[in-house]
Tab-separated table of C-alpha atoms and ligand atoms in Angstrom:
chain	number	residue	atom	x	y	z
Q	1	MET	CA	0.000	0.000	0.000
Q	2	PRO	CA	1.422	3.404	-0.905
Q	3	ILE	CA	2.062	5.781	1.997
Q	4	PRO	CA	0.272	9.087	1.434
Q	5	GLY	CA	1.690	12.505	2.349
Q	6	ILE	CA	0.595	14.291	5.530
Q	7	ARG	CA	-2.683	16.251	5.536
Q	8	GLY	CA	-2.032	19.943	4.935
Q	9	PHE	CA	1.481	19.279	3.621
Q	10	LYS	CA	1.377	19.947	-0.081
Q	11	ASP	CA	3.692	18.678	-2.803
Q	12	ILE	CA	4.754	21.354	-5.237
Q	13	LEU	CA	4.826	19.454	-8.508
Q	14	PRO	CA	7.139	20.532	-11.341
Q	15	GLU	CA	4.547	22.668	-13.197
Q	16	GLU	CA	3.803	24.664	-10.052
Q	17	ALA	CA	7.460	24.686	-8.965
Q	18	LYS	CA	8.204	26.587	-12.187
Q	19	ARG	CA	5.760	29.258	-11.040
Q	20	TRP	CA	7.387	29.320	-7.606
Q	21	GLN	CA	10.831	29.828	-9.123
Q	22	HIS	CA	9.430	32.724	-11.088
Q	23	ILE	CA	7.803	34.209	-7.958
Q	24	GLU	CA	11.042	33.915	-5.993
Q	25	LYS	CA	13.063	35.495	-8.780
Q	26	VAL	CA	10.702	38.465	-9.044
Q	27	ALA	CA	10.666	38.912	-5.260
Q	28	ARG	CA	14.468	38.738	-5.022
Q	29	ASP	CA	14.797	41.370	-7.761
Q	30	VAL	CA	12.417	43.690	-5.902
Q	31	PHE	CA	14.263	43.127	-2.605
Q	32	ARG	CA	17.550	44.017	-4.287
Q	33	CYS	CA	16.143	47.323	-5.523
Q	34	PHE	CA	14.800	48.161	-2.065
Q	35	GLY	CA	18.129	47.297	-0.383
Q	36	PHE	CA	17.077	44.062	1.380
Q	37	LYS	CA	19.620	41.295	2.003
Q	38	GLU	CA	18.832	37.633	2.349
Q	39	ILE	CA	19.077	35.855	5.702
Q	40	ARG	CA	18.559	32.092	6.073
Q	41	ILE	CA	17.345	30.892	9.422
Q	42	PRO	CA	16.676	27.415	10.851
Q	43	ILE	CA	13.294	25.747	10.716
Q	44	LEU	CA	13.444	24.683	14.376
Q	45	GLU	CA	13.685	27.067	17.306
Q	46	LYS	CA	13.232	26.836	21.052
Q	47	THR	CA	9.503	26.922	21.785
Q	48	GLU	CA	9.835	29.872	24.158
Q	49	LEU	CA	10.995	32.114	21.284
Q	50	PHE	CA	7.552	31.925	19.673
Q	51	ALA	CA	5.631	31.931	22.951
Q	52	ARG	CA	7.371	35.138	23.985
Q	53	SER	CA	7.140	36.948	20.632
Q	54	ILE	CA	3.870	35.853	19.022
Q	55	GLY	CA	2.103	35.785	22.398
Q	56	GLU	CA	1.018	33.011	24.785
Q	57	THR	CA	-2.680	33.673	24.197
Q	58	THR	CA	-2.676	33.752	20.395
Q	59	ASP	CA	-4.246	30.928	18.383
Q	60	ILE	CA	-0.847	30.202	16.850
Q	61	VAL	CA	0.857	29.553	20.194
Q	62	GLU	CA	-2.150	28.043	21.964
Q	63	LYS	CA	-3.327	25.670	19.276
Q	64	GLU	CA	-1.284	25.621	16.109
Q	65	MET	CA	2.378	25.017	16.797
Q	66	TYR	CA	4.195	21.815	15.945
Q	67	THR	CA	5.995	21.423	19.249
Q	68	PHE	CA	7.877	18.399	20.503
Q	69	VAL	CA	10.453	17.454	23.058
Q	70	ASP	CA	13.682	16.391	21.368
Q	71	ARG	CA	16.034	13.623	22.473
Q	72	SER	CA	17.797	15.909	24.917
Q	73	GLY	CA	14.546	16.867	26.620
Q	74	GLU	CA	14.283	20.351	25.111
Q	75	SER	CA	10.977	21.757	23.845
Q	76	LEU	CA	11.386	22.727	20.202
Q	77	THR	CA	8.937	24.129	17.654
Q	78	LEU	CA	8.781	24.111	13.872
Q	79	ARG	CA	8.680	27.813	13.082
Q	80	PRO	CA	5.125	29.090	12.540
Q	81	GLU	CA	6.498	32.367	11.084
Q	82	ALA	CA	9.853	33.969	10.363
Q	83	THR	CA	9.891	37.287	12.233
Q	84	ALA	CA	10.807	35.839	15.638
Q	85	SER	CA	13.646	33.777	14.155
Q	86	ILE	CA	15.041	36.701	12.162
Q	87	LEU	CA	15.046	38.885	15.273
Q	88	ARG	CA	16.635	36.103	17.316
Q	89	ALA	CA	19.421	35.847	14.739
Q	90	PHE	CA	19.740	39.643	14.593
Q	91	ILE	CA	20.212	39.766	18.372
Q	92	GLU	CA	22.331	36.615	18.711
Q	93	HIS	CA	24.867	37.721	16.091
Q	94	GLY	CA	24.879	41.339	17.209
Q	95	LEU	CA	24.064	42.519	13.682
Q	96	TYR	CA	23.153	45.897	15.175
Q	97	ALA	CA	26.806	46.420	16.122
Q	98	GLN	CA	27.688	46.697	12.402
Q	99	ASP	CA	24.641	48.733	11.524
Q	100	LYS	CA	21.533	49.321	13.563
Q	101	ILE	CA	19.547	49.547	10.348
Q	102	GLN	CA	19.089	46.122	8.803
Q	103	LYS	CA	16.789	45.258	5.944
Q	104	LEU	CA	16.487	41.487	5.770
Q	105	TYR	CA	14.409	38.993	3.858
Q	106	THR	CA	13.943	35.266	3.889
Q	107	ILE	CA	11.922	32.790	1.841
Q	108	GLY	CA	10.911	29.392	3.172
Q	109	PRO	CA	8.457	27.004	4.807
Q	110	MET	CA	6.452	27.728	7.978
Q	111	PHE	CA	4.288	25.296	9.953
Q	112	ARG	CA	0.914	25.778	11.632
Q	113	HIS	CA	-1.521	23.061	12.632
Q	114	GLU	CA	-4.598	24.795	11.156
Q	115	ARG	CA	-7.592	23.207	9.473
Q	116	PRO	CA	-6.462	22.750	5.861
Q	117	GLN	CA	-8.580	24.332	3.128
Q	118	LYS	CA	-8.041	26.237	-0.125
Q	119	GLY	CA	-5.081	28.577	0.453
Q	120	ARG	CA	-4.475	27.256	3.964
Q	121	TYR	CA	-1.947	24.539	4.648
Q	122	ARG	CA	-0.080	23.142	7.594
Q	123	GLN	CA	3.211	23.599	5.817
Q	124	PHE	CA	3.116	26.805	3.838
Q	125	HIS	CA	5.755	29.164	2.520
Q	126	GLN	CA	6.371	32.822	3.102
Q	127	ILE	CA	8.371	35.550	1.455
Q	128	ASN	CA	9.195	37.548	4.552
Q	129	ALA	CA	10.797	40.992	4.886
Q	130	GLU	CA	11.880	42.885	7.999
Q	131	ALA	CA	13.241	46.431	8.283
Q	132	ILE	CA	14.908	46.853	11.666
Q	133	GLY	CA	16.046	50.023	13.424
Q	134	LEU	CA	13.816	52.536	11.657
Q	135	ASP	CA	11.110	54.538	13.424
Q	136	SER	CA	10.149	56.621	10.428
Q	137	PRO	CA	6.618	56.238	9.058
Q	138	THR	CA	8.265	56.356	5.631
Q	139	ILE	CA	9.581	52.803	6.106
Q	140	ASP	CA	6.038	51.605	6.935
Q	141	ALA	CA	4.798	53.114	3.677
Q	142	GLU	CA	7.816	51.806	1.800
Q	143	LEU	CA	7.278	48.230	2.987
Q	144	MET	CA	3.601	48.249	2.062
Q	145	THR	CA	4.526	49.686	-1.333
Q	146	MET	CA	7.182	47.022	-1.778
Q	147	ALA	CA	4.709	44.222	-0.993
Q	148	MET	CA	2.239	45.727	-3.487
Q	149	HIS	CA	5.033	46.079	-6.032
Q	150	ILE	CA	5.956	42.382	-5.769
Q	151	LEU	CA	2.330	41.509	-6.527
Q	152	SER	CA	2.072	43.869	-9.469
Q	153	ALA	CA	5.447	42.731	-10.847
Q	154	LEU	CA	3.889	39.249	-10.904
Q	155	GLY	CA	0.954	40.581	-12.903
Q	156	ILE	CA	-1.508	40.350	-9.999
Q	157	SER	CA	-4.217	42.999	-9.839
Q	158	GLY	CA	-7.511	43.377	-7.994
Q	159	VAL	CA	-5.936	43.338	-4.543
Q	160	GLU	CA	-6.764	45.699	-1.701
Q	161	LEU	CA	-4.301	47.204	0.756
Q	162	GLN	CA	-5.941	47.559	4.178
Q	163	ILE	CA	-4.192	49.570	6.866
Q	164	ASN	CA	-4.854	50.063	10.560
Q	165	SER	CA	-3.074	51.307	13.636
Q	166	LEU	CA	-3.142	49.120	16.735
Q	167	GLY	CA	-1.781	51.890	18.946
Q	168	CYS	CA	1.091	51.469	21.367
Q	169	SER	CA	1.777	50.513	24.968
Q	170	HIS	CA	0.453	53.921	26.055
Q	171	CYS	CA	-2.932	53.931	24.364
Q	172	ARG	CA	-3.835	50.304	23.683
Q	173	PRO	CA	-4.272	49.127	27.337
Q	174	GLN	CA	-7.174	51.539	27.886
Q	175	PHE	CA	-8.837	50.371	24.676
Q	176	ARG	CA	-8.287	46.749	25.640
Q	177	GLN	CA	-9.880	47.333	29.019
Q	178	ASP	CA	-12.912	49.172	27.598
Q	179	LEU	CA	-13.330	46.590	24.856
Q	180	GLN	CA	-13.191	43.816	27.447
Q	181	SER	CA	-15.933	45.511	29.506
Q	182	PHE	CA	-18.019	45.961	26.359
Q	183	LEU	CA	-17.578	42.320	25.356
Q	184	GLY	CA	-18.549	41.327	28.882
Q	185	THR	CA	-22.004	42.709	28.145
Q	186	ARG	CA	-22.244	40.756	24.842
Q	187	GLN	CA	-21.207	37.288	25.966
Q	188	ALA	CA	-24.465	35.602	24.987
Q	189	GLY	CA	-24.008	36.757	21.382
Q	190	LEU	CA	-20.413	35.550	21.028
Q	191	CYS	CA	-19.082	32.195	19.808
Q	192	PRO	CA	-17.369	30.021	22.462
Q	193	ASP	CA	-13.904	31.005	21.117
Q	194	CYS	CA	-14.702	34.704	21.478
Q	195	GLN	CA	-16.150	34.187	24.955
Q	196	ARG	CA	-12.760	32.747	25.877
Q	197	ARG	CA	-10.884	35.489	23.998
Q	198	THR	CA	-12.836	38.152	25.907
Q	199	VAL	CA	-10.741	37.202	28.902
Q	200	SER	CA	-7.466	36.140	27.292
Q	201	ASN	CA	-7.096	38.336	24.201
Q	202	PRO	CA	-10.107	40.623	23.577
Q	203	LEU	CA	-8.665	42.321	20.461
Q	204	ARG	CA	-8.793	39.007	18.639
Q	205	VAL	CA	-12.598	39.126	18.853
Q	206	LEU	CA	-12.536	42.006	16.374
Q	207	ASP	CA	-11.589	39.857	13.428
Q	208	CYS	CA	-13.617	36.775	14.269
Q	209	LYS	CA	-15.293	35.656	11.053
Q	210	VAL	CA	-18.359	34.127	12.778
Q	211	GLU	CA	-21.451	36.075	11.659
Q	212	ARG	CA	-23.078	36.376	15.105
Q	213	CYS	CA	-19.836	37.715	16.633
Q	214	ARG	CA	-19.737	40.450	14.012
Q	215	ALA	CA	-23.329	41.349	14.876
Q	216	ALA	CA	-22.529	41.354	18.596
Q	217	LEU	CA	-19.790	43.930	18.021
Q	218	GLU	CA	-22.316	46.588	16.976
Q	219	GLY	CA	-21.683	49.725	19.086
Q	220	MET	CA	-18.256	48.661	20.359
Q	221	PRO	CA	-15.583	51.227	21.218
Q	222	SER	CA	-13.413	52.188	18.249
Q	223	LEU	CA	-9.658	51.783	18.539
Q	224	SER	CA	-9.034	54.848	16.363
Q	225	GLU	CA	-10.596	57.040	19.046
Q	226	TYR	CA	-8.148	55.729	21.617
Q	227	LEU	CA	-4.946	56.377	19.657
Q	228	CYS	CA	-2.554	58.690	21.506
Q	229	PRO	CA	-1.301	61.819	19.680
Q	230	ASP	CA	1.996	60.131	18.687
Q	231	CYS	CA	0.207	57.110	17.216
Q	232	LYS	CA	-2.215	59.381	15.350
Q	233	THR	CA	0.632	61.479	13.943
Q	234	HIS	CA	2.430	58.308	12.882
Q	235	LEU	CA	-0.634	56.929	11.114
Q	236	HIS	CA	-1.281	60.199	9.293
Q	237	ALA	CA	2.342	60.369	8.175
Q	238	VAL	CA	2.139	56.773	6.886
Q	239	GLU	CA	-1.003	57.665	4.952
Q	240	ARG	CA	0.559	60.801	3.477
Q	241	GLN	CA	3.608	58.902	2.366
Q	242	ILE	CA	1.676	56.054	0.831
Q	243	GLN	CA	-0.459	58.564	-1.060
Q	244	LEU	CA	2.758	60.114	-2.376
Q	245	PHE	CA	3.813	56.676	-3.586
Q	246	GLY	CA	0.486	56.565	-5.427
Q	247	VAL	CA	-0.695	53.302	-3.865
Q	248	PRO	CA	-4.449	52.998	-3.213
Q	249	TYR	CA	-5.444	51.749	0.253
Q	250	ILE	CA	-8.289	51.748	2.732
Q	251	ILE	CA	-8.244	52.160	6.499
Q	252	ASN	CA	-9.838	49.146	8.155
Q	253	PRO	CA	-10.338	49.913	11.861
Q	254	LEU	CA	-11.477	46.326	12.520
Q	255	MET	CA	-8.272	44.752	11.288
Q	256	VAL	CA	-6.334	43.186	14.131
Q	257	ARG	CA	-3.638	40.627	13.605
Q	258	GLY	CA	-3.219	37.071	14.810
Q	259	LEU	CA	0.134	37.851	16.408
Q	260	ASP	CA	0.508	39.941	19.560
Q	261	TYR	CA	3.760	41.754	18.829
Q	262	TYR	CA	2.334	44.516	16.655
Q	263	THR	CA	2.309	48.190	17.580
Q	264	ARG	CA	0.950	51.037	15.471
Q	265	THR	CA	0.863	50.278	11.740
Q	266	THR	CA	-0.546	46.938	10.630
Q	267	PHE	CA	-1.662	45.962	7.157
Q	268	GLU	CA	-3.073	43.195	5.036
Q	269	ILE	CA	-3.272	42.822	1.293
Q	270	THR	CA	-6.385	40.898	0.379
Q	271	SER	CA	-7.943	39.492	-2.763
Q	272	LEU	CA	-11.534	38.405	-3.226
Q	273	ALA	CA	-10.249	35.775	-5.669
Q	274	LEU	CA	-8.784	33.863	-2.703
Q	275	GLY	CA	-12.119	33.143	-1.034
Q	276	ALA	CA	-12.195	32.735	2.761
Q	277	GLN	CA	-8.407	32.909	3.164
Q	278	SER	CA	-8.289	36.311	1.538
Q	279	ALA	CA	-4.995	37.720	2.858
Q	280	VAL	CA	-2.133	37.208	0.443
Q	281	ALA	CA	0.240	39.339	2.516
Q	282	ALA	CA	0.236	40.854	5.977
Q	283	GLY	CA	2.513	42.593	8.407
Q	284	GLY	CA	3.130	45.562	10.595
Q	285	ARG	CA	5.313	47.385	13.063
Q	286	TYR	CA	6.632	45.751	16.239
Q	287	ASP	CA	8.417	48.418	18.223
Q	288	GLY	CA	8.887	46.668	21.579
Q	289	LEU	CA	9.649	43.186	20.323
Q	290	ILE	CA	13.425	43.312	19.871
Q	291	LYS	CA	13.871	44.489	23.457
Q	292	GLU	CA	11.373	41.893	24.647
Q	293	LEU	CA	13.529	39.221	23.028
Q	294	GLY	CA	16.613	40.445	24.904
Q	295	GLY	CA	18.003	42.770	22.221
Q	296	PRO	CA	18.588	46.518	22.052
Q	297	GLU	CA	15.746	48.996	22.050
Q	298	LEU	CA	15.155	49.111	18.319
Q	299	SER	CA	11.936	49.227	16.381
Q	300	GLY	CA	10.969	47.076	13.426
Q	301	MET	CA	8.465	46.680	10.664
Q	302	GLY	CA	7.895	43.781	8.331
Q	303	PHE	CA	5.534	41.609	6.358
Q	304	ALA	CA	5.105	38.175	4.894
Q	305	ILE	CA	3.536	37.132	1.612
Q	306	GLY	CA	2.027	33.641	1.402
Q	307	MET	CA	3.552	31.793	-1.563
Q	308	GLU	CA	0.679	29.316	-1.961
Q	309	ARG	CA	-1.817	32.173	-2.156
Q	310	LEU	CA	0.423	34.056	-4.584
Q	311	SER	CA	0.621	30.989	-6.747
Q	312	LEU	CA	-3.181	30.664	-6.695
Q	313	LEU	CA	-3.536	34.301	-7.758
Q	314	ILE	CA	-1.041	33.987	-10.559
Q	315	GLY	CA	-2.554	30.770	-11.908
Q	316	ASP	CA	-2.095	30.823	-15.639
Q	317	LEU	CA	-2.089	34.589	-15.638
Q	318	GLN	CA	1.452	34.952	-16.724
Q	319	LYS	CA	3.172	32.816	-19.260
Q	320	ILE	CA	6.409	31.889	-17.601
Q	321	GLU	CA	9.180	31.891	-20.135
Q	322	GLU	CA	10.113	28.357	-21.101
Q	323	GLU	CA	13.727	27.521	-21.655
Q	324	PRO	CA	14.244	26.047	-25.146
Q	325	ILE	CA	14.989	22.328	-25.214
Q	326	LEU	CA	17.071	20.460	-27.762
Q	327	PHE	CA	16.446	16.768	-28.411
Q	328	VAL	CA	19.198	14.625	-29.888
Q	329	ALA	CA	17.589	11.709	-31.725
Q	330	ALA	CA	19.827	8.822	-32.707
Q	331	MET	CA	19.536	5.918	-35.147
Q	332	GLY	CA	22.142	3.186	-34.975
Q	333	GLU	CA	24.731	2.066	-32.485
Q	334	LYS	CA	27.479	4.525	-33.367
Q	335	ALA	CA	24.954	7.343	-33.582
Q	336	CYS	CA	23.710	6.637	-30.042
Q	337	VAL	CA	27.208	7.027	-28.627
Q	338	ILE	CA	27.768	10.283	-30.542
Q	339	ALA	CA	24.305	11.581	-29.541
Q	340	ALA	CA	25.073	11.062	-25.836
Q	341	ARG	CA	28.405	12.885	-26.269
Q	342	ILE	CA	26.787	15.791	-28.114
Q	343	ALA	CA	24.046	16.089	-25.459
Q	344	HIS	CA	26.636	15.994	-22.680
Q	345	ARG	CA	28.710	18.722	-24.320
Q	346	LEU	CA	25.606	20.866	-24.898
Q	347	ARG	CA	24.569	20.534	-21.249
Q	348	LEU	CA	28.017	21.675	-20.155
Q	349	ALA	CA	27.535	24.682	-22.459
Q	350	GLY	CA	24.285	25.545	-20.644
Q	351	ILE	CA	21.794	24.187	-23.174
Q	352	GLN	CA	19.009	21.868	-22.001
Q	353	ALA	CA	19.526	18.714	-24.056
Q	354	GLU	CA	17.606	15.427	-23.950
Q	355	ILE	CA	18.278	12.069	-25.566
Q	356	ASP	CA	16.552	8.728	-25.992
Q	357	TYR	CA	17.881	6.107	-23.590
Q	358	GLU	CA	16.038	3.038	-24.743
Q	359	GLY	CA	16.785	2.540	-28.452
Q	360	HIS	CA	13.338	3.644	-29.646
Q	361	SER	CA	12.505	4.110	-33.323
Q	362	LEU	CA	13.077	7.523	-34.889
Q	363	LYS	CA	9.328	8.024	-35.084
Q	364	SER	CA	8.901	7.401	-31.396
Q	365	GLN	CA	11.903	9.620	-30.551
Q	366	MET	CA	10.319	12.445	-32.571
Q	367	ARG	CA	7.068	11.912	-30.670
Q	368	ARG	CA	8.972	12.172	-27.396
Q	369	ALA	CA	10.715	15.359	-28.605
Q	370	GLY	CA	7.275	16.832	-29.324
Q	371	LYS	CA	5.953	15.737	-25.942
Q	372	ILE	CA	8.690	17.430	-23.932
Q	373	GLY	CA	8.335	20.588	-26.039
Q	374	ALA	CA	11.715	20.484	-27.802
Q	375	SER	CA	12.276	23.468	-30.100
Q	376	LEU	CA	15.041	21.868	-32.083
Q	377	VAL	CA	15.840	18.231	-32.843
Q	378	LEU	CA	19.212	16.984	-33.937
Q	379	ILE	CA	18.967	13.734	-35.896
Q	380	VAL	CA	22.104	11.647	-35.779
Q	381	GLY	CA	22.103	8.490	-37.901
Q	382	ASP	CA	24.820	5.958	-38.687
Q	383	ASP	CA	24.233	6.500	-42.423
Q	384	GLU	CA	24.453	10.278	-42.127
Q	385	LEU	CA	27.532	10.031	-39.951
Q	386	ALA	CA	29.169	8.020	-42.689
Q	387	ARG	CA	28.493	11.024	-44.973
Q	388	ASN	CA	29.798	13.461	-42.267
Q	389	SER	CA	26.381	14.927	-41.904
Q	390	ILE	CA	23.736	15.505	-39.213
Q	391	THR	CA	20.160	16.732	-39.641
Q	392	MET	CA	18.564	19.603	-37.714
Q	393	ARG	CA	14.812	20.037	-37.481
Q	394	ASP	CA	12.971	23.109	-36.303
Q	395	MET	CA	9.963	21.569	-34.580
Q	396	LYS	CA	7.697	24.553	-34.997
Q	397	SER	CA	8.158	25.155	-38.717
Q	398	SER	CA	9.055	21.473	-39.524
Q	399	ARG	CA	11.945	22.823	-41.589
Q	400	GLN	CA	14.805	20.348	-41.794
Q	401	TRP	CA	18.369	20.885	-43.018
Q	402	ALA	CA	21.710	19.128	-43.051
Q	403	VAL	CA	24.726	20.299	-41.074
Q	404	ASP	CA	28.293	19.225	-41.766
Q	405	PHE	CA	29.726	17.109	-39.012
Q	406	ASN	CA	33.362	16.082	-39.278
Q	407	ASN	CA	33.401	14.535	-35.832
Q	408	ASP	CA	34.000	18.071	-34.564
Q	409	ILE	CA	31.627	18.321	-31.586
Q	410	GLU	CA	32.920	21.758	-30.562
Q	411	ALA	CA	32.023	23.279	-33.947
Q	412	LEU	CA	28.649	21.551	-33.815
Q	413	VAL	CA	27.936	22.927	-30.316
Q	414	LEU	CA	28.704	26.445	-31.565
Q	415	CYS	CA	26.345	25.957	-34.491
Q	416	ILE	CA	23.590	24.574	-32.231
Q	417	GLY	CA	24.144	27.401	-29.750
Q	418	GLU	CA	23.408	29.877	-32.540
Q	419	GLU	CA	20.312	27.989	-33.638
Q	420	MET	CA	19.014	27.737	-30.073
Q	421	GLY	CA	19.534	31.478	-29.667
Q	422	ARG	CA	16.584	31.938	-32.019
Q	423	PHE	CA	14.267	30.287	-29.520
Q	424	VAL	CA	15.198	32.208	-26.375
I	1	LIG	P1	0.573	36.152	9.119
I	1	LIG	O1	-0.569	37.059	8.863
I	1	LIG	O2	0.385	35.114	10.146
I	1	LIG	O3	1.802	37.081	9.483
I	1	LIG	O4	0.990	35.455	7.768
I	1	LIG	C1	1.330	36.209	6.620
I	1	LIG	C2	0.808	35.553	5.364
I	1	LIG	O5	1.221	34.186	5.308
I	1	LIG	C3	-0.711	35.460	5.282
I	1	LIG	O6	-1.270	36.670	4.814
I	1	LIG	C4	-0.900	34.326	4.291
I	1	LIG	O7	-0.731	34.781	2.969
I	1	LIG	C5	0.247	33.405	4.644
I	1	LIG	N1	-0.227	32.327	5.536
I	1	LIG	C6	-0.376	32.358	6.879
I	1	LIG	N2	-0.838	31.185	7.337
I	1	LIG	C7	-0.984	30.374	6.262
I	1	LIG	C8	-1.418	29.019	6.071
I	1	LIG	N3	-1.768	28.248	7.088
I	1	LIG	N4	-1.459	28.523	4.801
I	1	LIG	C9	-1.083	29.292	3.750
I	1	LIG	N5	-0.651	30.564	3.871
I	1	LIG	C10	-0.608	31.104	5.109
I	1	LIG	C11	3.031	36.607	9.811
I	1	LIG	O8	3.380	35.470	9.683
I	1	LIG	C12	3.983	37.689	10.264
I	1	LIG	N6	5.229	37.045	10.692
I	1	LIG	C13	4.214	38.700	9.168
I	1	LIG	C14	5.184	39.758	9.583
I	1	LIG	C15	6.474	39.855	9.224
I	1	LIG	N7	4.914	40.766	10.397
I	1	LIG	C16	6.001	41.479	10.571
I	1	LIG	N8	6.964	40.930	9.886
């Protein structure tokens, strides 16, 4: 009996992997232009790193982490996100000693034990960016613009940038308290999760998707009215800057995030085309987090784009450039040996070359060449070799012509290189 993969852990098959390579290339190009450098961090971390940063009472930490005790008795967790790990590395290696401003990105898998559905997996992948050491609202606007730019560079349109401010340690506690009192009066109307959240994490009630919870929130206090003057000024400056960048957005005062470390600016980029899991990217500012994790008092702002959701949005939208393929068909014993040598030499020269390995007829080799999408076929036959000749066939136009071959593979590779150039 075959052993199936794990629920919520998706294979990325070659067709989709091509799209992923394209996505990663576009993202890396954008990061380069915006001055971001790549950082690669481990997949496993000590559990307390996530508990302390994401928050003990968040769904992620309470219910969704893949946590286990390893052979030395230590509690470890498969990373549910990248921000905490990047900051841990930033602190551990004292990157701030070289430069307190660090713009870092990473691309890789994350793990959350959520209920799998379209666009939601238990292993998923993020393109994650963090700008550390900058208080300026300009960086908030710049990061949101950069996330939008990655999407548009991939040909994705019809997305909405939603912004909110979650306030800071000065103004949020009062809002939290008043919201908690308000929710206390609405318990009967709330789902069991939100009844629990009222005590543990009342802000999370704001983005509960259950219909009756949304109705129960009617008349609740509004966070925007609680923002302190500094938070208000910051939000207005972010808005001004993002308008200057010419990026459309809306303010969504109900948007709270599933992670507790955010302060002030938060954002999500959503698309109706994604259905229930509508956020393709999300992030925000986390000004107290680096200190909380034992580092210097530096602020930070970042975001993550979900690769699976990006891939869904791209679909067949963009034709990803195919690399031309050359097929070397061979007829006869001597020809097979020469064909393998020619293909080998072409591969070393950077050309994708395929051969037949099983002594099939020429007809069947041509069929195979068509199937794999070869642009050019080289036909090597014992008879032709005896006449110092090889045939080339342009698969699209079906034009066929003879090429001199005096056992000089180098000259032939040059000639093929030129021919292949036509297909790039
Ligand atoms: P997040 O909102 O938890 O934020 O995730 C960001 C994005 O990752 C989501 O908008 C979505 O596209 C994708 N994503 C999340 N969970 C799943 C899942 N189960 N399946 C598929 N895709 C998923 C963070 O992770 C923050 N660390 C972002 C950040 C970086 N904030 C500051 N810096």
